[in-house]
Amino acid sequence: MVYGVSERVNNMDASGIRKMFEMASEIRDPINLSIGQPDFDAPSELKEKAIEAIRENRNSYTPTSGILPLREAVVDKLKAQNGVDATVDNILITGAVSGALSLVLPALLDEGDEVIIFDPYFVGYKQLVLLYGGKPVFVEKNKDFTINFDSLRNAITNKTKVILINSPENPTGYVYSKGEIEELAGIARENELYVVSDEIYEDFVYNGGHFSIASIYDKTVLVNGFSKSYAVTGWRVGYVMGPREVIDAAAKIQQFSFVCAPTPFQYGCLAAFDCDVGEHVKEYRKRRDMIYEGLKDNFEINQCFGAFYFYVKYPYDGTRFVQDCLDRGLLIVPGGSFSERNSHFRLSFVNSEEKLLEAVEILNGLV
Ligand code: PLP
């Protein structure tokens, strides 16, 4: 008899962000720049719809793929906002984007299949690829966070199955240009690869717009959700749009795992696409400018074009720098959580202007 948890799970790292949360709980009144969720209230239209669904006793399972009106609403949104042609058969409603990735990756991967991940990356990607038997292959981004296409081409082997992208990007705040997306799609097409495109921050773009690779490449599996745009991270509702074979395979897994996304919150999200979150985005743009202006003279920092993060180079030894911040009550996330190298730190500007100004002062005081 062999005891203990699986080697695959043993090989996963606990999230560095969670560790930061734990540390935060030990500091009195910290300035917490490790936060990855919006600080505005969920729109009342969504809340009312969810409450109404509960009152009307819509509390049981939905079909595995999700309620039809929400799938239809996603089809309409993808057409109008992203120029993506899909039918409801291409849509699966999931337990937010984490749930979507937890279905899409096992649906696509066989043992040893390679998944290209741009470094720095969102914490979950590496761990989920490992969990589902894939091999993460990291392609380092350029200093300005643009894609290094030579490195990308060199990383492709006959085992490569998927390129995983995220734009707007966590942790860098970078937004892929249309030209980059087109070049990437060309490479994926030449090599017959799937592209899994995580577009969870699409509404948080501060310069230019968001361009979805799904509008030009038909082997795209697009994952997105309501968590960030509508400040409902606890509702756990998202969706996948992709080729029929991927959607059917992902639905098969959902049937035996999540079963369906939370029913009342699927109804709540029916109100989402009519809500305008533009005011919040304007507010975040202001806070972004404050951080950039405050730090640009003393730190190696790229402007943030989307999401709500800056990914900043450590001015000196990373471990010491993070500890120095902690000693001053400032929480940031060490880049080692997002990268194979611990060269940068991530700071989120989801916080009050007052706290952000305090943070800027602390950070500048350290250099
Ligand atoms: N993808 C990215 C890039 C994220 O930053 C996050 C959350 O921070 C997620 C996915 C997970 O989102 P959800 O709450 O919808 O599962």
Tab-separated table of C-alpha atoms and ligand atoms in Angstrom:
chain	number	residue	atom	x	y	z
A	1	MET	CA	0.000	0.000	0.000
A	2	VAL	CA	1.370	3.443	-0.932
A	3	TYR	CA	0.268	6.301	1.314
A	4	GLY	CA	0.300	10.054	0.737
A	5	VAL	CA	-0.947	12.475	-1.845
A	6	SER	CA	-0.087	12.215	-5.523
A	7	GLU	CA	3.278	13.209	-6.853
A	8	ARG	CA	1.569	15.598	-9.283
A	9	VAL	CA	0.011	17.546	-6.424
A	10	ASN	CA	3.197	17.382	-4.396
A	11	ASN	CA	4.962	19.001	-7.325
A	12	MET	CA	2.592	21.998	-7.337
A	13	ASP	CA	3.733	25.154	-5.521
A	14	ALA	CA	1.341	26.845	-3.123
A	15	SER	CA	0.450	30.228	-4.567
A	16	GLY	CA	2.843	32.988	-3.545
A	17	ILE	CA	-0.133	35.318	-3.503
A	18	ARG	CA	-1.862	33.194	-0.882
A	19	LYS	CA	1.302	33.294	1.227
A	20	MET	CA	1.154	37.080	0.961
A	21	PHE	CA	-2.496	37.035	2.141
A	22	GLU	CA	-1.416	35.020	5.174
A	23	MET	CA	1.371	37.467	5.947
A	24	ALA	CA	-1.064	40.352	5.497
A	25	SER	CA	-3.274	38.922	8.218
A	26	GLU	CA	-0.358	39.250	10.656
A	27	ILE	CA	0.351	42.926	9.917
A	28	ARG	CA	-1.846	45.593	11.482
A	29	ASP	CA	-3.427	47.880	8.882
A	30	PRO	CA	-1.079	46.978	5.995
A	31	ILE	CA	-1.000	48.783	2.659
A	32	ASN	CA	-2.001	45.818	0.618
A	33	LEU	CA	-0.863	46.031	-3.004
A	34	SER	CA	-1.136	42.282	-3.493
A	35	ILE	CA	-4.874	42.411	-4.223
A	36	GLY	CA	-6.098	40.981	-7.529
A	37	GLN	CA	-9.764	41.896	-7.458
A	38	PRO	CA	-11.692	45.120	-8.071
A	39	ASP	CA	-12.733	47.237	-5.103
A	40	PHE	CA	-16.042	48.550	-6.462
A	41	ASP	CA	-19.418	46.994	-5.589
A	42	ALA	CA	-21.032	44.535	-7.964
A	43	PRO	CA	-23.664	46.351	-10.087
A	44	SER	CA	-27.093	46.214	-8.440
A	45	GLU	CA	-28.650	44.867	-11.670
A	46	LEU	CA	-26.609	41.672	-11.294
A	47	LYS	CA	-27.344	41.376	-7.597
A	48	GLU	CA	-31.098	41.813	-8.101
A	49	LYS	CA	-31.202	39.173	-10.835
A	50	ALA	CA	-29.362	36.648	-8.642
A	51	ILE	CA	-31.626	37.366	-5.659
A	52	GLU	CA	-34.703	37.064	-7.857
A	53	ALA	CA	-33.470	33.680	-9.138
A	54	ILE	CA	-33.080	32.382	-5.584
A	55	ARG	CA	-36.533	33.702	-4.610
A	56	GLU	CA	-38.042	32.043	-7.656
A	57	ASN	CA	-36.490	28.762	-6.539
A	58	ARG	CA	-34.012	28.493	-9.366
A	59	ASN	CA	-31.645	26.697	-7.025
A	60	SER	CA	-31.150	23.341	-8.669
A	61	TYR	CA	-28.716	22.086	-11.304
A	62	THR	CA	-28.676	23.713	-14.708
A	63	PRO	CA	-27.659	21.841	-17.859
A	64	THR	CA	-23.905	21.079	-17.839
A	65	SER	CA	-23.316	23.713	-20.524
A	66	GLY	CA	-25.108	26.421	-18.558
A	67	ILE	CA	-28.461	28.154	-18.978
A	68	LEU	CA	-29.348	28.806	-22.596
A	69	PRO	CA	-30.063	32.568	-22.230
A	70	LEU	CA	-26.598	33.136	-20.785
A	71	ARG	CA	-24.953	31.142	-23.572
A	72	GLU	CA	-26.960	33.211	-26.066
A	73	ALA	CA	-25.921	36.420	-24.348
A	74	VAL	CA	-22.265	35.337	-24.583
A	75	VAL	CA	-22.672	34.603	-28.315
A	76	ASP	CA	-24.123	38.099	-28.856
A	77	LYS	CA	-21.411	39.755	-26.762
A	78	LEU	CA	-18.613	37.943	-28.606
A	79	LYS	CA	-20.057	39.017	-31.951
A	80	ALA	CA	-20.678	42.648	-30.997
A	81	GLN	CA	-17.612	43.300	-28.870
A	82	ASN	CA	-14.946	40.945	-30.181
A	83	GLY	CA	-15.922	40.219	-33.785
A	84	VAL	CA	-16.097	36.502	-32.960
A	85	ASP	CA	-18.629	34.293	-34.748
A	86	ALA	CA	-19.881	31.528	-32.488
A	87	THR	CA	-23.077	29.585	-31.870
A	88	VAL	CA	-24.361	28.372	-28.498
A	89	ASP	CA	-22.796	24.983	-29.265
A	90	ASN	CA	-19.396	26.658	-29.031
A	91	ILE	CA	-20.119	27.997	-25.532
A	92	LEU	CA	-19.741	26.344	-22.144
A	93	ILE	CA	-20.587	28.215	-18.937
A	94	THR	CA	-18.022	27.375	-16.253
A	95	GLY	CA	-17.030	27.977	-12.648
A	96	ALA	CA	-15.342	31.276	-13.590
A	97	VAL	CA	-12.055	31.370	-15.502
A	98	SER	CA	-10.230	29.075	-13.077
A	99	GLY	CA	-12.979	26.533	-13.654
A	100	ALA	CA	-12.729	27.083	-17.412
A	101	LEU	CA	-8.975	26.414	-17.394
A	102	SER	CA	-9.522	23.356	-15.211
A	103	LEU	CA	-11.738	21.906	-17.943
A	104	VAL	CA	-9.986	23.128	-21.066
A	105	LEU	CA	-6.491	21.950	-20.149
A	106	PRO	CA	-7.417	18.330	-19.344
A	107	ALA	CA	-9.696	18.374	-22.396
A	108	LEU	CA	-6.705	19.245	-24.606
A	109	LEU	CA	-3.714	17.585	-22.998
A	110	ASP	CA	-2.279	14.105	-23.070
A	111	GLU	CA	0.637	13.157	-20.843
A	112	GLY	CA	3.767	15.044	-21.927
A	113	ASP	CA	2.057	17.450	-24.339
A	114	GLU	CA	3.846	20.772	-24.290
A	115	VAL	CA	2.130	24.044	-23.484
A	116	ILE	CA	3.895	27.286	-24.282
A	117	ILE	CA	3.496	29.841	-21.526
A	118	PHE	CA	4.905	33.344	-21.724
A	119	ASP	CA	7.034	34.240	-18.711
A	120	PRO	CA	5.966	36.126	-16.581
A	121	TYR	CA	2.631	34.327	-16.329
A	122	PHE	CA	-0.495	34.136	-14.197
A	123	VAL	CA	0.231	31.867	-11.193
A	124	GLY	CA	-2.331	29.220	-12.102
A	125	TYR	CA	-1.045	28.370	-15.584
A	126	LYS	CA	2.093	26.465	-14.677
A	127	GLN	CA	0.446	24.570	-11.828
A	128	LEU	CA	-2.635	23.554	-13.830
A	129	VAL	CA	-0.597	22.398	-16.822
A	130	LEU	CA	1.511	20.251	-14.480
A	131	LEU	CA	-1.584	18.927	-12.708
A	132	TYR	CA	-3.108	17.776	-15.977
A	133	GLY	CA	0.028	15.991	-17.156
A	134	GLY	CA	1.272	18.626	-19.590
A	135	LYS	CA	4.750	20.087	-19.763
A	136	PRO	CA	4.971	23.871	-19.384
A	137	VAL	CA	7.523	25.397	-21.756
A	138	PHE	CA	8.368	28.961	-20.804
A	139	VAL	CA	9.074	31.660	-23.342
A	140	GLU	CA	10.528	34.751	-21.767
A	141	LYS	CA	9.010	38.035	-22.867
A	142	ASN	CA	11.059	41.027	-23.964
A	143	LYS	CA	11.988	43.691	-21.431
A	144	ASP	CA	9.024	45.814	-22.516
A	145	PHE	CA	6.775	42.711	-22.216
A	146	THR	CA	6.264	42.356	-25.966
A	147	ILE	CA	6.465	38.815	-27.371
A	148	ASN	CA	9.888	37.596	-28.419
A	149	PHE	CA	8.889	35.801	-31.623
A	150	ASP	CA	12.322	34.207	-32.151
A	151	SER	CA	12.080	32.611	-28.717
A	152	LEU	CA	8.514	31.548	-29.452
A	153	ARG	CA	9.488	29.865	-32.728
A	154	ASN	CA	12.450	28.155	-31.062
A	155	ALA	CA	10.256	26.783	-28.297
A	156	ILE	CA	7.895	24.923	-30.630
A	157	THR	CA	8.578	21.187	-30.944
A	158	ASN	CA	6.585	18.285	-32.340
A	159	LYS	CA	5.135	17.849	-28.826
A	160	THR	CA	3.741	21.383	-28.632
A	161	LYS	CA	-0.036	21.380	-28.491
A	162	VAL	CA	-1.083	24.703	-27.005
A	163	ILE	CA	0.060	28.307	-26.723
A	164	LEU	CA	-1.476	29.882	-23.644
A	165	ILE	CA	-1.865	33.643	-23.751
A	166	ASN	CA	-3.335	36.303	-21.491
A	167	SER	CA	-4.109	39.802	-22.681
A	168	PRO	CA	-4.494	42.192	-20.880
A	169	GLU	CA	-1.832	40.427	-18.937
A	170	ASN	CA	-1.419	39.548	-15.304
A	171	PRO	CA	1.145	40.303	-13.831
A	172	THR	CA	2.675	42.749	-16.348
A	173	GLY	CA	-0.276	45.005	-17.239
A	174	TYR	CA	0.729	44.552	-20.879
A	175	VAL	CA	-1.890	44.463	-23.661
A	176	TYR	CA	-0.898	42.575	-26.827
A	177	SER	CA	-0.990	44.722	-29.944
A	178	LYS	CA	-3.086	43.683	-32.949
A	179	GLY	CA	0.158	43.110	-34.879
A	180	GLU	CA	1.481	40.776	-32.211
A	181	ILE	CA	-1.765	38.817	-32.104
A	182	GLU	CA	-1.698	38.474	-35.903
A	183	GLU	CA	1.891	37.228	-35.901
A	184	LEU	CA	1.124	34.815	-33.071
A	185	ALA	CA	-1.941	33.496	-34.917
A	186	GLY	CA	0.236	32.965	-38.013
A	187	ILE	CA	2.710	30.859	-36.028
A	188	ALA	CA	-0.078	28.863	-34.387
A	189	ARG	CA	-1.673	28.239	-37.796
A	190	GLU	CA	1.613	27.096	-39.378
A	191	ASN	CA	2.127	24.621	-36.546
A	192	GLU	CA	-1.536	23.622	-36.115
A	193	LEU	CA	-1.577	24.593	-32.457
A	194	TYR	CA	-4.467	25.478	-30.208
A	195	VAL	CA	-4.335	28.906	-28.629
A	196	VAL	CA	-5.934	29.194	-25.206
A	197	SER	CA	-6.638	32.883	-24.742
A	198	ASP	CA	-7.446	34.160	-21.241
A	199	GLU	CA	-9.222	37.492	-21.712
A	200	ILE	CA	-10.475	38.004	-18.168
A	201	TYR	CA	-9.185	41.607	-18.008
A	202	GLU	CA	-10.557	42.699	-21.380
A	203	ASP	CA	-12.623	45.534	-19.884
A	204	PHE	CA	-9.616	47.035	-18.103
A	205	VAL	CA	-7.728	48.586	-21.003
A	206	TYR	CA	-6.300	52.102	-20.627
A	207	ASN	CA	-4.730	52.806	-24.013
A	208	GLY	CA	-6.207	51.572	-27.279
A	209	GLY	CA	-8.423	48.517	-27.224
A	210	HIS	CA	-8.515	44.796	-26.682
A	211	PHE	CA	-8.146	42.562	-29.735
A	212	SER	CA	-9.192	38.927	-29.407
A	213	ILE	CA	-7.231	36.288	-31.286
A	214	ALA	CA	-10.510	34.347	-31.519
A	215	SER	CA	-11.630	36.833	-34.188
A	216	ILE	CA	-8.876	35.686	-36.571
A	217	TYR	CA	-7.889	32.158	-35.539
A	218	ASP	CA	-10.386	29.319	-35.400
A	219	LYS	CA	-8.358	27.008	-33.157
A	220	THR	CA	-8.688	29.534	-30.349
A	221	VAL	CA	-10.183	28.462	-27.061
A	222	LEU	CA	-11.228	31.732	-25.448
A	223	VAL	CA	-11.773	31.828	-21.691
A	224	ASN	CA	-13.389	34.772	-19.979
A	225	GLY	CA	-15.746	35.508	-17.143
A	226	PHE	CA	-17.550	37.950	-14.946
A	227	SER	CA	-15.266	37.940	-11.876
A	228	LYS	CA	-13.208	41.040	-12.566
A	229	SER	CA	-15.365	43.161	-14.883
A	230	TYR	CA	-18.345	43.096	-12.534
A	231	ALA	CA	-16.545	42.592	-9.213
A	232	VAL	CA	-18.146	39.209	-8.581
A	233	THR	CA	-15.069	37.078	-7.914
A	234	GLY	CA	-17.037	35.031	-5.379
A	235	TRP	CA	-19.828	34.108	-7.791
A	236	ARG	CA	-17.689	31.759	-9.860
A	237	VAL	CA	-19.190	32.250	-13.306
A	238	GLY	CA	-17.255	32.331	-16.565
A	239	TYR	CA	-17.296	30.798	-20.015
A	240	VAL	CA	-15.321	29.044	-22.708
A	241	MET	CA	-15.782	29.636	-26.434
A	242	GLY	CA	-14.041	27.236	-28.747
A	243	PRO	CA	-14.139	24.595	-31.453
A	244	ARG	CA	-16.924	22.083	-30.939
A	245	GLU	CA	-14.564	19.164	-30.155
A	246	VAL	CA	-12.952	21.109	-27.287
A	247	ILE	CA	-16.265	22.351	-25.884
A	248	ASP	CA	-17.771	18.851	-25.959
A	249	ALA	CA	-14.707	17.364	-24.249
A	250	ALA	CA	-14.664	20.113	-21.602
A	251	ALA	CA	-18.419	19.618	-21.011
A	252	LYS	CA	-17.819	15.904	-20.509
A	253	ILE	CA	-15.354	16.719	-17.710
A	254	GLN	CA	-17.690	19.339	-16.212
A	255	GLN	CA	-20.459	16.730	-16.058
A	256	PHE	CA	-18.388	14.663	-13.635
A	257	SER	CA	-16.678	17.456	-11.713
A	258	PHE	CA	-18.278	20.902	-11.298
A	259	VAL	CA	-21.596	19.634	-12.799
A	260	CYS	CA	-22.585	23.249	-13.587
A	261	ALA	CA	-21.731	26.814	-12.609
A	262	PRO	CA	-23.740	28.154	-9.610
A	263	THR	CA	-27.330	28.478	-10.825
A	264	PRO	CA	-28.544	31.768	-9.257
A	265	PHE	CA	-25.327	33.494	-10.271
A	266	GLN	CA	-25.671	32.347	-13.857
A	267	TYR	CA	-29.013	34.199	-13.798
A	268	GLY	CA	-27.347	37.174	-12.101
A	269	CYS	CA	-24.801	37.368	-14.913
A	270	LEU	CA	-27.598	37.708	-17.479
A	271	ALA	CA	-27.613	41.395	-16.541
A	272	ALA	CA	-23.872	41.800	-17.052
A	273	PHE	CA	-23.477	42.724	-20.697
A	274	ASP	CA	-25.915	45.628	-20.379
A	275	CYS	CA	-23.895	47.138	-17.511
A	276	ASP	CA	-21.316	49.762	-18.252
A	277	VAL	CA	-18.195	49.511	-16.085
A	278	GLY	CA	-16.508	52.426	-17.872
A	279	GLU	CA	-16.570	54.721	-14.828
A	280	HIS	CA	-14.575	52.215	-12.795
A	281	VAL	CA	-12.059	51.809	-15.583
A	282	LYS	CA	-11.625	55.609	-15.666
A	283	GLU	CA	-10.986	55.578	-11.937
A	284	TYR	CA	-8.394	52.823	-12.292
A	285	ARG	CA	-6.687	54.747	-15.086
A	286	LYS	CA	-6.252	57.637	-12.653
A	287	ARG	CA	-4.708	55.377	-10.043
A	288	ARG	CA	-2.476	53.773	-12.661
A	289	ASP	CA	-1.160	57.206	-13.661
A	290	MET	CA	-0.484	58.032	-10.045
A	291	ILE	CA	1.668	54.933	-9.557
A	292	TYR	CA	3.535	55.324	-12.837
A	293	GLU	CA	4.263	59.003	-12.284
A	294	GLY	CA	5.258	58.281	-8.690
A	295	LEU	CA	7.706	55.488	-9.440
A	296	LYS	CA	9.099	56.090	-12.924
A	297	ASP	CA	12.109	58.144	-11.811
A	298	ASN	CA	13.406	55.631	-9.290
A	299	PHE	CA	12.343	52.262	-10.680
A	300	GLU	CA	12.681	50.290	-13.908
A	301	ILE	CA	8.965	50.237	-14.695
A	302	ASN	CA	6.902	49.781	-17.878
A	303	GLN	CA	3.604	51.613	-18.230
A	304	CYS	CA	0.568	49.432	-17.493
A	305	PHE	CA	-1.836	49.317	-20.467
A	306	GLY	CA	-4.411	46.966	-18.998
A	307	ALA	CA	-5.560	44.921	-15.965
A	308	PHE	CA	-4.559	46.575	-12.685
A	309	TYR	CA	-0.961	45.619	-12.119
A	310	PHE	CA	2.550	46.927	-12.523
A	311	TYR	CA	5.425	44.482	-12.781
A	312	VAL	CA	8.486	46.338	-11.562
A	313	LYS	CA	12.148	45.370	-11.490
A	314	TYR	CA	13.606	44.996	-7.991
A	315	PRO	CA	16.008	47.844	-7.303
A	316	TYR	CA	18.174	45.457	-5.226
A	317	ASP	CA	18.061	41.884	-3.929
A	318	GLY	CA	14.447	40.704	-4.205
A	319	THR	CA	14.172	38.821	-0.911
A	320	ARG	CA	15.573	41.773	1.008
A	321	PHE	CA	13.371	44.225	-0.895
A	322	VAL	CA	10.147	42.311	-0.176
A	323	GLN	CA	11.125	42.029	3.496
A	324	ASP	CA	11.937	45.759	3.642
A	325	CYS	CA	8.468	46.483	2.237
A	326	LEU	CA	6.841	44.144	4.764
A	327	ASP	CA	8.728	45.831	7.605
A	328	ARG	CA	7.095	49.093	6.481
A	329	GLY	CA	3.623	47.536	6.327
A	330	LEU	CA	3.589	47.319	2.519
A	331	LEU	CA	2.516	44.111	0.797
A	332	ILE	CA	3.633	43.352	-2.741
A	333	VAL	CA	3.916	40.013	-4.531
A	334	PRO	CA	7.401	38.646	-5.308
A	335	GLY	CA	7.874	37.953	-9.012
A	336	GLY	CA	8.998	34.399	-8.246
A	337	SER	CA	5.272	33.570	-8.093
A	338	PHE	CA	4.848	34.575	-11.738
A	339	SER	CA	8.129	33.656	-13.294
A	340	GLU	CA	10.980	31.211	-13.375
A	341	ARG	CA	13.125	34.167	-12.243
A	342	ASN	CA	12.575	36.351	-9.198
A	343	SER	CA	13.598	39.612	-10.867
A	344	HIS	CA	10.501	41.783	-10.439
A	345	PHE	CA	7.636	42.378	-8.045
A	346	ARG	CA	3.953	42.872	-8.810
A	347	LEU	CA	1.940	45.656	-7.356
A	348	SER	CA	-1.766	46.085	-7.805
A	349	PHE	CA	-3.284	49.555	-7.842
A	350	VAL	CA	-6.660	48.396	-6.557
A	351	ASN	CA	-6.518	50.548	-3.447
A	352	SER	CA	-7.477	54.025	-2.278
A	353	GLU	CA	-5.537	57.007	-3.656
A	354	GLU	CA	-4.395	57.767	-0.133
A	355	LYS	CA	-2.929	54.278	0.364
A	356	LEU	CA	-1.349	54.346	-3.086
A	357	LEU	CA	0.403	57.627	-2.296
A	358	GLU	CA	1.698	56.143	0.953
A	359	ALA	CA	2.937	53.111	-0.981
A	360	VAL	CA	4.759	55.299	-3.512
A	361	GLU	CA	6.454	57.140	-0.683
A	362	ILE	CA	7.577	53.903	0.988
A	363	LEU	CA	8.864	52.448	-2.281
A	364	ASN	CA	10.796	55.583	-3.221
A	365	GLY	CA	12.212	55.705	0.295
A	366	LEU	CA	13.787	52.308	-0.259
A	367	VAL	CA	15.917	53.301	-3.225
B	1	PLP	N1	-6.824	34.386	-15.209
B	1	PLP	C1	-6.114	35.443	-14.786
B	1	PLP	C2	-5.115	36.049	-15.693
B	1	PLP	C3	-6.315	35.966	-13.505
B	1	PLP	O1	-5.588	37.016	-13.103
B	1	PLP	C4	-7.269	35.369	-12.660
B	1	PLP	C5	-7.485	35.861	-11.294
B	1	PLP	O2	-6.752	36.642	-10.753
B	1	PLP	C6	-7.981	34.269	-13.138
B	1	PLP	C7	-7.741	33.822	-14.421
B	1	PLP	C8	-9.014	33.561	-12.311
B	1	PLP	O3	-10.221	34.227	-12.385
B	1	PLP	P1	-11.589	33.669	-11.846
B	1	PLP	O4	-11.864	34.351	-10.553
B	1	PLP	O5	-12.600	34.039	-12.892
B	1	PLP	O6	-11.439	32.209	-11.672
